[in-house]
Tab-separated table of C-alpha atoms in Angstrom:
chain	number	residue	atom	x	y	z
A	494	MET	CA	-2.400	-38.582	-23.236
A	495	ILE	CA	1.317	-38.827	-22.664
A	496	LYS	CA	2.506	-41.827	-24.406
A	497	LYS	CA	6.411	-41.381	-24.947
A	498	ILE	CA	8.851	-39.403	-22.741
A	499	LEU	CA	12.413	-38.293	-23.252
A	500	LEU	CA	14.220	-38.347	-19.868
A	501	PRO	CA	17.675	-37.007	-19.784
A	502	ILE	CA	19.113	-38.553	-16.773
A	503	GLU	CA	22.619	-37.828	-15.270
A	504	GLN	CA	22.426	-40.230	-12.141
A	505	LEU	CA	22.408	-43.807	-13.589
A	506	ASP	CA	20.948	-45.533	-10.589
A	507	PRO	CA	17.577	-47.386	-9.944
A	508	LEU	CA	16.997	-45.262	-6.954
A	509	ASN	CA	17.303	-42.047	-9.032
A	510	PRO	CA	14.199	-39.962	-7.636
A	511	VAL	CA	13.302	-38.543	-11.037
A	512	LEU	CA	13.270	-41.968	-12.768
A	513	ARG	CA	10.884	-43.515	-9.974
A	514	ALA	CA	8.649	-40.345	-10.179
A	515	ALA	CA	8.490	-40.740	-13.953
A	516	ASN	CA	7.495	-44.557	-13.693
A	517	ARG	CA	5.035	-43.621	-10.933
A	518	HIS	CA	3.538	-40.620	-12.602
A	519	PHE	CA	3.463	-42.003	-16.063
A	520	PRO	CA	2.916	-45.900	-15.676
A	521	SER	CA	1.699	-46.512	-19.094
A	522	ALA	CA	4.037	-44.099	-21.048
A	523	GLN	CA	7.262	-45.461	-22.931
A	524	ILE	CA	10.209	-43.762	-21.047
A	525	HIS	CA	13.334	-43.208	-23.074
A	526	LEU	CA	16.361	-42.301	-21.138
A	527	LEU	CA	19.289	-40.185	-22.637
A	528	HIS	CA	22.518	-40.131	-20.665
A	529	VAL	CA	25.004	-37.496	-22.035
A	530	VAL	CA	28.674	-38.154	-21.243
A	531	LYS	CA	30.191	-34.939	-21.826
A	532	LEU	CA	33.454	-34.330	-23.593
A	533	PRO	CA	36.130	-32.535	-21.858
A	534	SER	CA	36.888	-29.103	-22.895
A	535	THR	CA	39.465	-28.572	-25.779
A	536	ASN	CA	40.212	-24.934	-25.074
A	537	PRO	CA	43.942	-24.026	-25.057
A	538	VAL	CA	45.549	-24.191	-21.876
A	539	PRO	CA	49.146	-22.901	-20.858
A	540	LEU	CA	51.769	-25.521	-20.389
A	541	PRO	CA	52.836	-25.534	-16.970
A	542	THR	CA	56.379	-26.196	-17.668
A	543	SER	CA	56.548	-23.529	-20.527
A	544	SER	CA	58.505	-20.412	-19.989
A	545	PHE	CA	56.901	-18.792	-22.843
A	546	GLY	CA	53.511	-19.395	-21.829
A	547	GLU	CA	52.474	-21.268	-25.096
A	548	TYR	CA	48.883	-22.602	-25.402
A	549	VAL	CA	48.090	-26.038	-26.526
A	550	PRO	CA	44.671	-27.845	-26.906
A	551	VAL	CA	43.814	-30.434	-24.525
A	552	MET	CA	42.640	-33.314	-26.707
A	553	PRO	CA	40.150	-36.171	-25.554
A	554	ASP	CA	41.621	-39.491	-24.785
A	555	PRO	CA	39.778	-42.160	-26.819
A	556	THR	CA	40.666	-44.809	-24.295
A	557	THR	CA	39.102	-42.917	-21.398
A	558	GLU	CA	35.900	-42.027	-23.613
A	559	GLY	CA	35.339	-45.491	-24.681
A	560	ARG	CA	35.507	-46.654	-21.080
A	561	ALA	CA	33.229	-43.968	-19.936
A	562	LEU	CA	30.793	-44.899	-22.669
A	563	ARG	CA	30.866	-48.645	-22.058
A	564	GLU	CA	30.118	-48.187	-18.296
A	565	ALA	CA	27.409	-45.840	-18.751
A	566	GLU	CA	25.760	-47.948	-21.231
A	567	GLU	CA	25.938	-50.998	-18.947
A	568	ALA	CA	24.505	-48.827	-16.162
A	569	LEU	CA	21.710	-47.414	-18.355
A	570	HIS	CA	20.862	-51.033	-19.785
A	571	ALA	CA	19.885	-51.985	-16.324
A	572	LEU	CA	17.608	-49.030	-15.578
A	573	GLY	CA	15.562	-49.441	-19.040
A	574	LYS	CA	15.520	-48.274	-22.646
A	575	GLY	CA	17.537	-45.546	-23.684
A	576	GLU	CA	20.878	-44.466	-25.105
A	577	VAL	CA	24.187	-43.171	-23.902
A	578	ILE	CA	25.953	-40.621	-26.142
A	579	LEU	CA	29.335	-38.731	-26.127
A	580	SER	CA	28.897	-34.863	-26.512
A	581	GLY	CA	30.018	-31.404	-25.518
A	582	ASN	CA	26.507	-29.929	-25.837
A	583	VAL	CA	23.845	-31.375	-23.608
A	584	VAL	CA	21.123	-29.136	-24.850
A	585	GLN	CA	21.649	-29.587	-28.557
A	586	GLU	CA	21.410	-33.436	-27.808
A	587	ILE	CA	18.136	-33.082	-25.764
A	588	VAL	CA	16.450	-30.745	-28.301
A	589	SER	CA	17.603	-32.644	-31.432
A	590	ARG	CA	15.884	-35.625	-30.150
A	591	ALA	CA	12.673	-34.063	-29.024
A	592	THR	CA	10.981	-34.215	-32.340
A	593	ARG	CA	11.433	-38.026	-32.705
A	594	GLY	CA	7.741	-38.754	-31.662
A	595	TYR	CA	8.098	-37.869	-28.127
A	596	ASP	CA	5.270	-36.137	-26.126
A	597	LEU	CA	7.226	-34.633	-23.405
A	598	ILE	CA	10.603	-34.132	-21.951
A	599	LEU	CA	10.868	-34.766	-18.364
A	600	MET	CA	13.790	-33.330	-16.199
A	601	GLY	CA	14.876	-33.198	-12.459
A	602	THR	CA	15.338	-30.294	-10.367
A	603	ALA	CA	17.137	-29.980	-6.909
A	604	GLY	CA	14.340	-27.818	-5.225
A	605	LYS	CA	15.090	-24.692	-3.083
A	606	ALA	CA	18.955	-25.518	-2.877
A	607	GLY	CA	19.298	-24.876	-6.774
A	608	ILE	CA	18.873	-26.631	-10.046
A	609	ASP	CA	20.893	-29.674	-10.394
A	610	ARG	CA	23.633	-29.774	-12.783
A	611	LEU	CA	21.768	-30.899	-15.685
A	612	LEU	CA	19.519	-27.835	-15.500
A	613	LEU	CA	22.260	-25.307	-14.347
A	614	GLY	CA	22.425	-21.831	-16.297
A	615	SER	CA	22.476	-22.359	-19.982
A	616	VAL	CA	21.243	-25.786	-20.142
A	617	ALA	CA	17.994	-24.958	-18.304
A	618	GLU	CA	17.494	-21.790	-20.474
A	619	GLY	CA	18.335	-23.850	-23.588
A	620	VAL	CA	16.016	-26.510	-23.161
A	621	LEU	CA	13.228	-24.346	-22.171
A	622	ARG	CA	13.604	-21.908	-24.806
A	623	GLU	CA	14.414	-24.320	-27.673
A	624	ALA	CA	12.384	-27.518	-26.950
A	625	PRO	CA	9.742	-28.001	-29.699
A	626	ILE	CA	7.601	-30.014	-27.232
A	627	PRO	CA	6.612	-29.479	-23.551
A	628	VAL	CA	9.023	-29.717	-20.888
A	629	MET	CA	8.139	-30.844	-17.183
A	630	THR	CA	10.333	-30.432	-14.256
A	631	ILE	CA	10.177	-32.603	-11.259
A	632	ARG	CA	11.837	-32.036	-7.896
A	633	ARG	CA	14.456	-34.664	-6.938
A	634	ASP	CA	14.119	-34.412	-3.345
A	635	VAL	CA	10.073	-35.463	-3.280
A	636	ASP	CA	9.799	-38.568	-1.681
A	637	ILE	CA	7.562	-40.832	-3.681
A	638	GLU	CA	7.208	-43.464	-1.247
A	639	LEU	CA	5.195	-41.019	1.201
A	640	PRO	CA	1.539	-41.850	1.452
A	641	ASP	CA	0.299	-38.521	0.059
A	642	PHE	CA	2.293	-39.057	-3.169
A	643	ARG	CA	-0.089	-38.921	-5.969
A	644	ARG	CA	0.571	-41.541	-8.628
A	645	VAL	CA	-1.680	-39.522	-11.208
A	646	PHE	CA	-1.969	-35.673	-11.376
A	647	GLN	CA	-5.473	-35.147	-9.945
A	648	ARG	CA	-5.565	-31.310	-9.600
A	649	GLY	CA	-3.587	-28.769	-11.499
A	650	ILE	CA	-3.433	-24.994	-11.866
A	651	LEU	CA	-3.289	-23.432	-15.467
A	652	LEU	CA	-1.495	-19.891	-15.554
A	653	THR	CA	-3.554	-18.248	-18.395
A	654	ASP	CA	-4.286	-14.922	-20.001
A	655	ALA	CA	-5.776	-13.657	-23.182
A	656	SER	CA	-2.875	-14.755	-25.621
A	657	PRO	CA	-3.026	-16.966	-28.177
A	658	TRP	CA	-0.242	-19.162	-26.764
A	659	ALA	CA	-1.969	-19.398	-23.493
A	660	GLU	CA	-4.849	-20.553	-25.378
A	661	TRP	CA	-2.915	-23.344	-27.243
A	662	GLY	CA	-1.266	-24.272	-23.860
A	663	GLU	CA	-4.605	-24.770	-22.237
A	664	ALA	CA	-5.745	-26.903	-25.180
A	665	TYR	CA	-2.532	-29.140	-24.813
A	666	VAL	CA	-2.687	-29.471	-21.170
A	667	LYS	CA	-6.401	-30.633	-21.063
A	668	MET	CA	-5.612	-33.131	-23.951
A	669	ALA	CA	-2.318	-34.439	-22.564
A	670	PHE	CA	-3.677	-34.702	-18.857
A	671	ALA	CA	-7.221	-35.307	-19.519
A	672	ASP	CA	-7.935	-36.894	-15.967
A	673	THR	CA	-6.424	-33.775	-14.169
A	674	THR	CA	-9.057	-31.274	-12.819
A	675	TRP	CA	-7.674	-27.847	-13.967
A	676	GLN	CA	-8.182	-24.712	-12.316
A	677	ARG	CA	-7.477	-21.594	-14.636
A	678	LEU	CA	-5.750	-18.769	-13.105
A	679	HIS	CA	-5.040	-15.281	-14.370
A	680	VAL	CA	-2.479	-13.179	-12.325
A	681	VAL	CA	-2.557	-9.516	-13.104
A	682	PRO	CA	0.788	-7.902	-11.991
A	683	ASP	CA	0.185	-5.332	-9.249
A	684	GLU	CA	1.249	-2.046	-10.595
A	685	THR	CA	1.250	-0.533	-7.018
A	686	GLN	CA	4.352	-2.731	-6.534
A	687	MET	CA	6.256	-1.060	-9.588
A	688	ALA	CA	7.151	2.029	-7.913
A	689	MET	CA	10.704	2.058	-9.389
A	690	LEU	CA	9.111	2.322	-12.915
A	691	PRO	CA	8.428	5.731	-14.452
A	692	LEU	CA	5.054	6.946	-14.403
A	693	SER	CA	5.011	6.964	-18.381
A	694	LEU	CA	5.270	3.096	-18.212
A	695	THR	CA	2.107	2.576	-16.049
A	696	GLY	CA	-0.171	4.572	-18.524
A	697	ILE	CA	-2.032	7.744	-18.149
A	698	HIS	CA	-4.158	6.373	-15.045
A	699	LEU	CA	-2.955	5.986	-11.582
A	700	PRO	CA	-1.374	2.402	-10.650
A	701	ILE	CA	-4.726	1.606	-8.476
A	702	GLU	CA	-6.953	2.557	-11.414
A	703	ARG	CA	-4.889	0.574	-13.813
A	704	ASN	CA	-4.915	-2.418	-11.658
A	705	GLN	CA	-8.733	-2.313	-11.456
A	706	GLU	CA	-9.087	-1.981	-15.090
A	707	LYS	CA	-6.896	-4.979	-16.185
A	708	LEU	CA	-8.506	-7.146	-13.262
A	709	GLU	CA	-11.865	-6.498	-14.849
A	710	GLU	CA	-10.468	-7.214	-18.243
A	711	ALA	CA	-9.125	-10.540	-16.943
A	712	GLU	CA	-12.179	-11.647	-15.259
A	713	GLN	CA	-14.499	-10.741	-18.407
A	714	HIS	CA	-12.049	-12.930	-20.560
A	715	LEU	CA	-12.282	-15.800	-17.994
A	716	GLN	CA	-16.016	-15.581	-18.176
A	717	GLN	CA	-16.156	-15.726	-21.788
A	718	THR	CA	-13.733	-18.730	-22.157
A	719	GLY	CA	-14.873	-21.023	-19.516
A	720	GLY	CA	-14.307	-19.654	-16.086
A	721	GLY	CA	-11.369	-19.225	-13.639
A	722	GLU	CA	-9.852	-16.894	-11.086
A	723	ALA	CA	-8.440	-13.396	-11.455
A	724	LEU	CA	-6.320	-11.517	-9.094
A	725	LEU	CA	-3.577	-9.110	-8.454
A	726	GLY	CA	-0.040	-10.292	-7.442
A	727	ASP	CA	2.924	-11.724	-8.597
A	728	PRO	CA	2.569	-14.925	-10.846
A	729	ALA	CA	5.513	-16.830	-9.411
A	730	GLN	CA	4.375	-16.192	-5.882
A	731	VAL	CA	0.748	-16.980	-6.398
A	732	MET	CA	1.632	-20.057	-8.216
A	733	LEU	CA	4.119	-21.271	-5.463
A	734	GLY	CA	1.620	-20.365	-2.857
A	735	ARG	CA	-0.983	-22.658	-4.230
A	736	ALA	CA	1.486	-25.549	-4.910
A	737	ALA	CA	2.800	-25.262	-1.365
A	738	SER	CA	-0.900	-25.530	-0.132
A	739	GLY	CA	-0.797	-29.108	-0.915
A	740	GLU	CA	-4.102	-28.844	-2.887
A	741	VAL	CA	-2.497	-29.154	-6.503
A	742	ASP	CA	-0.335	-31.763	-8.006
A	743	LEU	CA	0.814	-29.943	-11.173
A	744	LEU	CA	1.542	-26.415	-12.460
A	745	ALA	CA	1.302	-25.439	-16.054
A	746	ILE	CA	2.615	-22.478	-17.935
A	747	SER	CA	2.403	-21.610	-21.625
A	748	THR	CA	5.048	-19.737	-23.485
A	749	ARG	CA	5.334	-17.716	-26.707
A	750	PRO	CA	6.753	-19.164	-30.093
A	751	ARG	CA	10.083	-18.724	-31.580
A	752	GLY	CA	11.580	-19.439	-28.256
A	753	LEU	CA	10.875	-16.179	-26.486
A	754	LEU	CA	9.464	-16.743	-23.091
A	755	ASP	CA	6.376	-14.833	-22.082
A	756	ARG	CA	6.124	-12.560	-18.991
A	757	PHE	CA	5.238	-15.604	-16.696
A	758	LEU	CA	8.685	-17.143	-17.480
A	759	TYR	CA	10.674	-14.028	-17.883
A	760	GLY	CA	13.840	-13.696	-15.754
A	761	PRO	CA	13.790	-14.457	-12.138
A	762	VAL	CA	10.063	-15.559	-12.384
A	763	ALA	CA	10.778	-18.868	-14.547
A	764	ALA	CA	13.768	-19.843	-12.170
A	765	GLN	CA	11.907	-19.246	-9.099
A	766	VAL	CA	8.845	-21.437	-10.197
A	767	VAL	CA	10.787	-24.236	-11.337
A	768	ARG	CA	13.313	-24.239	-8.661
A	769	GLU	CA	10.928	-23.695	-5.697
A	770	SER	CA	7.851	-25.533	-6.651
A	771	PRO	CA	7.120	-28.681	-4.521
A	772	VAL	CA	4.990	-30.140	-7.491
A	773	PRO	CA	5.971	-30.741	-10.995
A	774	VAL	CA	6.019	-27.829	-13.494
A	775	LEU	CA	4.844	-28.102	-16.992
A	776	VAL	CA	6.144	-25.636	-19.594
A	777	ALA	CA	4.367	-25.890	-22.990
A	778	ARG	CA	5.746	-23.629	-25.893
A	779	LEU	CA	3.775	-23.000	-28.897
A	780	HIS	CA	5.800	-24.243	-31.891
A	781	PRO	CA	5.907	-21.856	-34.924
A	782	SER	CA	4.325	-24.746	-37.169
A	783	GLU	CA	1.346	-24.989	-34.745
């Protein structure tokens, strides 16, 4: 069960859709807000009046910083419990607080239009790779006032395989979301769609034969470990298709230890699932100490 949540928040507004969704999805959890006031860049810049092109550092203005902090603290205090900090490294601030008794980091995304500023580029990658606790993303454009918005996650899809981190991830999600009915799904990449790869990378068998062999292995593993569905396809497309069907409320993916993302979260697949999923996405990474 999720008891304590770290919610990095950029928009200090009571109508913030991610904050409202967090309160609806986790009504009994303690939600700790974290707002980071980023320091301006101190990289040297050319003096506009200099004929020699000298470079000088742009130093922060203490008066401006203090005013920004006070205004942010007042706005955050009106929303709930949390803290406002001044920092130039958002990822570091989020990750460094993750081990302070939190069960989950909750972050907002902007949907198909792209990932919001908090999740842009290295910030999203850094949090997903480095966070020692699971991370959940929620779309900011989902209207929680709609009648079909579910307060509690009822049905979820758990992307799995035969790896130890998938086994750990499954144990975690079933413990943390015990009231959710989980469907286990093993998606075997279709090697017939890998025509650009050299034949040596597809093994000694033809792609169709390899597909059948891997699919049978996946089905056997699922049968031995509690059941589920195995199929050929692209993991991201399959998960997004199930999410778009309206029959599930949550997607869950496990990742490898030491910050290396498994194949389900490698490259464009991760960005596509997190960005386009109409339902929340839970990313559970196996910590080296576990």
